[in-house]
XYZ file of C-alpha atoms in Angstrom:
323
model
C -59.037 87.807 65.554
C -57.408 91.268 65.654
C -54.489 91.725 63.273
C -51.981 92.532 66.051
C -52.831 89.251 67.827
C -52.366 87.249 64.612
C -48.958 88.888 64.073
C -47.990 88.154 67.678
C -48.985 84.477 67.317
C -47.037 84.214 64.052
C -43.979 85.747 65.732
C -44.209 83.293 68.619
C -44.531 80.355 66.180
C -41.513 81.528 64.205
C -39.504 81.944 67.399
C -40.471 78.419 68.474
C -39.356 77.038 65.110
C -36.039 78.878 65.369
C -35.471 77.565 68.886
C -36.339 74.047 67.763
C -33.910 74.334 64.839
C -31.188 75.673 67.139
C -31.709 72.794 69.586
C -31.561 70.265 66.766
C -28.395 71.839 65.406
C -26.816 71.762 68.866
C -27.590 68.097 69.544
C -27.376 66.753 65.975
C -25.386 69.274 63.920
C -25.179 67.073 60.809
C -28.984 67.063 60.613
C -28.891 70.296 58.641
C -26.902 68.599 55.859
C -28.869 65.362 56.122
C -32.034 67.379 55.649
C -30.709 68.892 52.437
C -29.657 65.448 51.208
C -33.217 64.259 51.823
C -34.506 67.210 49.803
C -32.138 66.314 46.946
C -33.219 62.657 47.013
C -36.904 63.508 46.899
C -36.321 66.018 44.086
C -34.551 63.275 42.129
C -37.575 60.984 42.570
C -35.705 58.447 44.689
C -36.620 56.470 47.781
C -34.230 55.209 50.464
C -33.632 51.696 51.755
C -30.949 49.644 53.469
C -29.665 46.093 53.493
C -27.387 44.175 55.858
C -24.786 42.032 54.089
C -22.454 40.338 56.536
C -20.914 43.044 58.706
C -21.803 45.812 56.256
C -24.958 47.899 56.546
C -25.610 49.466 53.144
C -27.839 52.526 52.764
C -28.938 53.281 49.224
C -31.299 55.402 47.167
C -33.365 53.745 44.486
C -36.279 54.003 42.077
C -38.233 51.001 40.788
C -40.691 52.867 38.544
C -38.968 51.844 35.296
C -40.715 49.596 32.755
C -40.877 45.904 33.561
C -37.648 44.023 32.736
C -35.671 47.269 32.459
C -31.978 46.898 33.340
C -30.772 47.784 36.831
C -28.188 50.568 36.915
C -25.961 50.726 40.020
C -23.842 53.846 40.637
C -20.689 53.933 42.807
C -19.403 57.236 44.184
C -15.805 58.356 44.633
C -13.360 59.182 47.440
C -14.905 61.577 50.036
C -18.140 61.316 48.039
C -21.562 59.824 48.691
C -24.635 58.615 46.855
C -25.882 62.187 46.536
C -23.175 62.923 43.940
C -25.061 60.682 41.508
C -28.560 62.107 42.030
C -28.562 64.419 38.950
C -27.677 61.469 36.706
C -30.071 59.115 38.513
C -32.927 61.585 38.005
C -32.285 61.518 34.252
C -32.191 57.712 34.082
C -34.854 56.608 36.533
C -37.813 56.559 34.125
C -35.993 54.229 31.712
C -34.114 51.986 34.146
C -34.231 50.749 37.704
C -31.607 52.810 39.517
C -29.741 51.896 42.719
C -27.334 54.409 44.246
C -25.539 53.213 47.403
C -23.251 54.804 49.913
C -20.219 52.534 49.796
C -19.380 50.939 53.170
C -17.300 53.383 55.166
C -18.915 56.413 53.537
C -22.104 58.431 53.780
C -24.880 56.726 55.711
C -23.471 53.204 55.345
C -21.591 51.843 58.336
C -17.873 52.078 58.985
C -15.964 49.409 60.894
C -12.847 50.450 62.773
C -9.626 49.164 61.188
C -11.498 47.488 58.313
C -10.035 47.483 54.798
C -11.751 49.921 52.427
C -9.347 49.617 49.516
C -10.101 48.618 45.956
C -10.053 44.853 46.454
C -12.087 44.719 49.662
C -14.673 47.161 48.344
C -15.039 45.342 45.025
C -15.851 42.142 46.912
C -18.411 44.014 48.998
C -19.928 45.488 45.837
C -20.229 42.025 44.258
C -22.212 40.867 47.304
C -24.356 44.004 47.176
C -25.161 43.417 43.508
C -26.237 39.881 44.348
C -28.551 41.277 47.030
C -30.201 44.051 44.982
C -30.334 42.230 41.623
C -30.174 38.484 42.306
C -31.622 37.372 38.977
C -29.893 39.638 36.451
C -26.440 41.216 36.086
C -26.438 44.997 36.362
C -25.102 47.994 34.517
C -22.353 49.205 36.870
C -21.246 52.846 36.840
C -18.235 53.983 38.847
C -16.897 57.499 39.394
C -13.312 58.200 40.551
C -12.503 55.713 43.355
C -15.830 54.089 42.521
C -14.560 53.644 38.972
C -11.595 51.641 40.187
C -13.927 49.533 42.318
C -16.285 49.048 39.355
C -13.398 47.948 37.102
C -12.309 45.276 39.576
C -15.885 44.111 40.139
C -16.570 43.803 36.403
C -13.275 41.964 35.831
C -13.551 39.559 38.764
C -17.329 39.045 38.895
C -18.531 39.173 35.274
C -21.619 37.157 36.202
C -22.807 40.166 38.227
C -21.978 42.926 35.705
C -23.552 43.074 32.234
C -22.065 46.450 31.244
C -19.672 48.839 32.938
C -18.915 52.569 32.787
C -15.729 54.048 34.230
C -16.081 57.788 34.739
C -13.016 59.847 35.730
C -11.867 56.554 37.225
C -8.904 55.918 39.510
C -6.688 52.874 39.164
C -4.080 53.641 36.467
C -0.792 55.576 36.422
C -1.947 58.760 34.736
C 0.207 61.747 33.803
C 1.615 63.524 36.860
C -0.428 66.398 38.236
C -0.514 68.251 41.548
C -3.089 65.890 43.031
C -1.157 62.731 42.140
C 2.149 64.128 43.386
C 0.580 64.997 46.738
C -0.958 61.542 47.084
C 2.336 59.800 46.327
C 3.979 62.025 48.934
C 1.516 60.772 51.561
C -0.684 63.863 51.686
C -4.446 64.104 51.280
C -5.148 66.847 48.710
C -8.858 66.574 49.526
C -8.386 67.266 53.260
C -10.862 69.805 54.662
C -10.248 71.441 58.028
C -11.147 75.139 57.589
C -12.807 77.525 55.141
C -9.711 77.879 52.965
C -9.194 74.119 52.596
C -12.899 73.653 51.825
C -12.653 76.194 49.019
C -9.471 74.556 47.736
C -11.216 71.182 47.709
C -14.152 72.536 45.696
C -11.837 74.376 43.311
C -9.871 71.150 42.738
C -12.781 68.854 41.939
C -14.913 71.339 39.969
C -13.933 73.222 36.823
C -17.297 74.785 36.009
C -18.014 77.537 38.540
C -21.728 77.405 37.718
C -21.887 73.786 38.901
C -19.824 74.351 42.029
C -22.028 73.967 45.119
C -22.360 76.742 47.654
C -22.346 75.663 51.288
C -23.873 78.477 53.351
C -23.429 79.058 57.073
C -23.964 77.098 59.278
C -23.816 74.087 56.947
C -20.225 74.933 56.012
C -19.135 74.717 59.666
C -20.935 71.393 60.083
C -19.368 69.988 56.911
C -15.873 71.151 57.906
C -16.281 69.562 61.344
C -17.376 66.233 59.805
C -14.507 66.184 57.300
C -12.032 67.059 60.056
C -13.400 64.206 62.154
C -12.977 61.866 59.149
C -9.403 62.955 58.384
C -7.694 59.800 59.692
C -10.138 57.534 57.833
C -9.707 59.484 54.604
C -5.934 59.256 54.882
C -6.047 55.510 55.515
C -8.240 54.917 52.455
C -6.119 57.200 50.280
C -2.950 55.408 51.364
C -4.612 52.155 50.340
C -5.948 53.202 46.934
C -3.224 55.706 46.088
C 0.054 54.366 47.471
C -0.220 50.641 48.220
C 0.467 47.677 45.951
C -3.164 47.655 44.838
C -3.285 51.260 43.580
C -2.996 50.221 39.906
C -4.790 46.898 40.227
C -8.035 48.187 38.632
C -6.109 49.067 35.486
C -4.180 45.805 35.521
C -7.338 43.730 35.910
C -9.243 45.772 33.334
C -7.772 43.562 30.593
C -10.207 40.907 31.856
C -13.255 43.111 31.201
C -15.128 41.648 28.243
C -18.470 43.375 28.772
C -19.623 46.388 26.740
C -17.965 49.367 28.381
C -17.867 53.162 28.510
C -14.907 55.372 29.381
C -15.866 58.991 30.075
C -13.593 61.808 31.229
C -13.472 65.575 31.398
C -10.437 67.119 29.750
C -10.032 69.628 32.595
C -10.008 66.944 35.331
C -7.425 68.122 37.871
C -7.698 64.947 39.972
C -7.558 61.906 37.685
C -5.793 63.410 34.674
C -7.523 62.843 31.330
C -4.525 60.761 30.183
C -6.109 57.964 32.263
C -8.799 57.478 29.611
C -6.268 56.275 27.014
C -4.602 54.003 29.553
C -7.903 52.302 30.352
C -8.757 52.172 26.637
C -5.605 50.148 25.954
C -6.907 47.544 28.381
C -10.594 47.696 27.354
C -10.439 48.105 23.568
C -14.180 47.510 23.118
C -15.041 50.519 25.296
C -16.676 53.594 23.832
C -14.566 56.660 24.680
C -15.974 60.100 25.457
C -13.923 63.175 26.359
C -16.028 66.078 27.594
C -14.927 69.707 27.531
C -15.542 72.393 30.114
C -15.777 70.201 33.206
C -13.466 68.865 35.863
C -13.421 65.794 38.073
C -17.113 65.977 38.956
C -18.531 65.279 35.511
C -21.553 63.592 37.090
C -22.503 66.955 38.633
C -21.078 69.314 36.026
C -22.374 67.505 32.918
C -25.196 65.193 34.074
C -27.020 65.341 30.723
C -23.930 64.229 28.794
C -23.181 61.472 31.317
C -26.764 60.210 31.297
C -26.901 60.213 27.487
C -23.655 58.240 27.313
C -24.994 55.679 29.779
C -28.189 55.284 27.761
C -26.132 54.612 24.636
C -23.992 52.090 26.528
C -27.116 50.226 27.630
C -29.132 50.388 24.426
C -26.380 49.600 21.928
C -26.845 45.990 20.858
C -29.656 45.406 23.356
C -32.667 43.422 22.218
C -35.901 45.394 22.419
């Protein structure tokens, strides 16, 4: 085939692909972000599954390639987060342990029910049922980040038969030292709100300290993400009012005195969301917990310092474990 004809055919194929991508973006704009999430999941060596538990449809990533009888590690994400936040840590743990990383109901790919309660108490009860479904025969190692940390604390305290060990990472649920984020929440504002380019950058600057770990969201994915977060604004505010301003906002810390399992408390000193003073407050309630304070990272330790987080989880699991 002449070279000019091959070039023409290649150009036509590329144009067709571009048109197909444009049509997909027009009809399903979030597909561009979903596609990247799929890439991240595959790179982390994880598969995807779902389970229906009552009214809640859970979507989760998992890997079952660990040695036989290895513990199951379940990871709970934070406010405005999703299962993808945990993928760097999951990738580092998956060869040693069975890992299960869900989108909490209301978030990510899991379903959201209008006017349902997605506060600490309701979510901890959902998590207990999820743990029963994914690990019916053995209690799990439960990791919780931020809002997920508060949920994990309540689950471990109220359902000890389901939780063998627990890690609270930059966890919500105690009255930490005042910072800008906490003041805004108490005033009824959502400091994480995203509605334009400036607020997106402010959000990223708030949750990340390490610029090298801060994600870049190129066009047109940034527009798609901003549109989704704007659409979710009322839901985000309702959840934040529940976990940040209602009578249950400090319940995870109050109930943490009932946690008897081996535990890990891990924070970043530069956390601008859940101030690092929260670690000592949780430690007063969980005296058996190992305490780790990392330097040079912010609220997203699981993305900024995944090696350190994974190593701490391994030590939590292996300490005192029969081999």
